[in-house]
Short mmCIF file of C-alpha atoms in Angstrom, two decimals:
data_model
loop_
_atom_site.label_atom_id
_atom_site.label_comp_id
_atom_site.label_asym_id
_atom_site.label_seq_id
_atom_site.Cartn_x
_atom_site.Cartn_y
_atom_site.Cartn_z
CA MET A 1 130.71 109.76 123.53
CA LEU A 2 131.82 110.57 120.02
CA MET A 3 135.25 111.53 121.31
CA ASP A 4 135.48 108.30 123.34
CA ASN A 5 134.39 106.18 120.35
CA THR A 6 131.51 104.77 122.37
CA LEU A 7 128.66 106.47 120.51
CA HIS A 8 128.21 103.77 117.87
CA SER A 9 128.10 100.91 120.36
CA TYR A 10 125.68 102.90 122.54
CA LEU A 11 123.37 103.57 119.60
CA ALA A 12 123.56 99.95 118.47
CA ASP A 13 122.61 98.84 121.98
CA ILE A 14 119.66 101.25 122.10
CA ASN A 15 118.54 100.05 118.66
CA GLU A 16 118.68 96.41 119.76
CA HIS A 17 116.67 97.14 122.90
CA ALA A 18 114.12 99.15 120.90
CA GLU A 19 113.62 96.36 118.36
CA ASP A 20 113.28 93.73 121.09
CA MET A 21 110.78 95.84 122.99
CA PHE A 22 108.79 96.62 119.83
CA PHE A 23 108.43 93.00 118.74
CA ARG A 24 107.58 91.86 122.27
CA LEU A 25 104.92 94.58 122.60
CA VAL A 26 103.38 93.74 119.21
CA LYS A 27 103.24 90.05 120.08
CA ASP A 28 101.77 90.67 123.55
CA MET A 29 99.20 93.21 122.33
CA ALA A 30 98.06 90.99 119.46
CA LYS A 31 97.66 88.06 121.85
CA SER A 32 95.75 90.08 124.43
CA GLU A 33 93.43 91.56 121.79
CA GLY A 34 92.73 88.23 120.10
CA ILE A 35 94.38 89.03 116.79
CA THR A 36 95.11 85.55 115.44
CA GLU A 37 96.12 83.79 112.25
CA GLN A 38 92.53 82.60 112.02
CA LEU A 39 91.36 86.22 111.82
CA LYS A 40 93.99 86.80 109.16
CA ALA A 41 92.59 83.92 107.10
CA GLU A 42 88.97 84.97 107.57
CA ASN A 43 89.16 88.77 107.30
CA GLN A 44 92.47 90.09 106.02
CA MET A 45 91.48 93.76 105.97
CA LEU A 46 90.41 93.71 109.62
CA TRP A 47 93.60 91.86 110.53
CA VAL A 48 95.73 94.46 108.72
CA GLN A 49 93.86 97.32 110.39
CA GLU A 50 94.27 95.80 113.84
CA MET A 51 97.95 94.96 113.32
CA ASN A 52 98.70 98.47 112.02
CA ASN A 53 96.97 99.89 115.08
CA ILE A 54 99.01 97.65 117.37
CA ARG A 55 102.27 98.46 115.57
CA ASN A 56 101.59 102.20 115.82
CA ARG A 57 100.85 101.97 119.54
CA ALA A 58 103.94 99.83 120.13
CA MET A 59 106.10 102.31 118.22
CA GLU A 60 104.75 105.19 120.34
CA ILE A 61 105.59 103.28 123.52
CA VAL A 62 109.12 102.44 122.34
CA ASN A 63 109.73 106.01 121.23
CA SER A 64 108.50 107.51 124.49
CA GLU A 65 110.34 105.06 126.76
CA LEU A 66 113.63 104.50 124.90
CA ILE A 67 114.19 106.96 122.09
CA TYR A 68 112.91 110.33 123.32
CA VAL A 69 114.13 109.97 126.91
#
């Protein structure tokens, strides 16, 4: 791919798909687990903990399905 000058476009495409998948997963997981803006206003530390947990799980999913394939 490097010789064909297609590596950079391929990597950019993978990066775009990974970002889209990550943000969609975070949004869907937060919604399904009831992590809301109201929780953020009432208990910021719990909200941060839950969102970090969700982001870590989403990153693991993206890495296993797109990056490390």
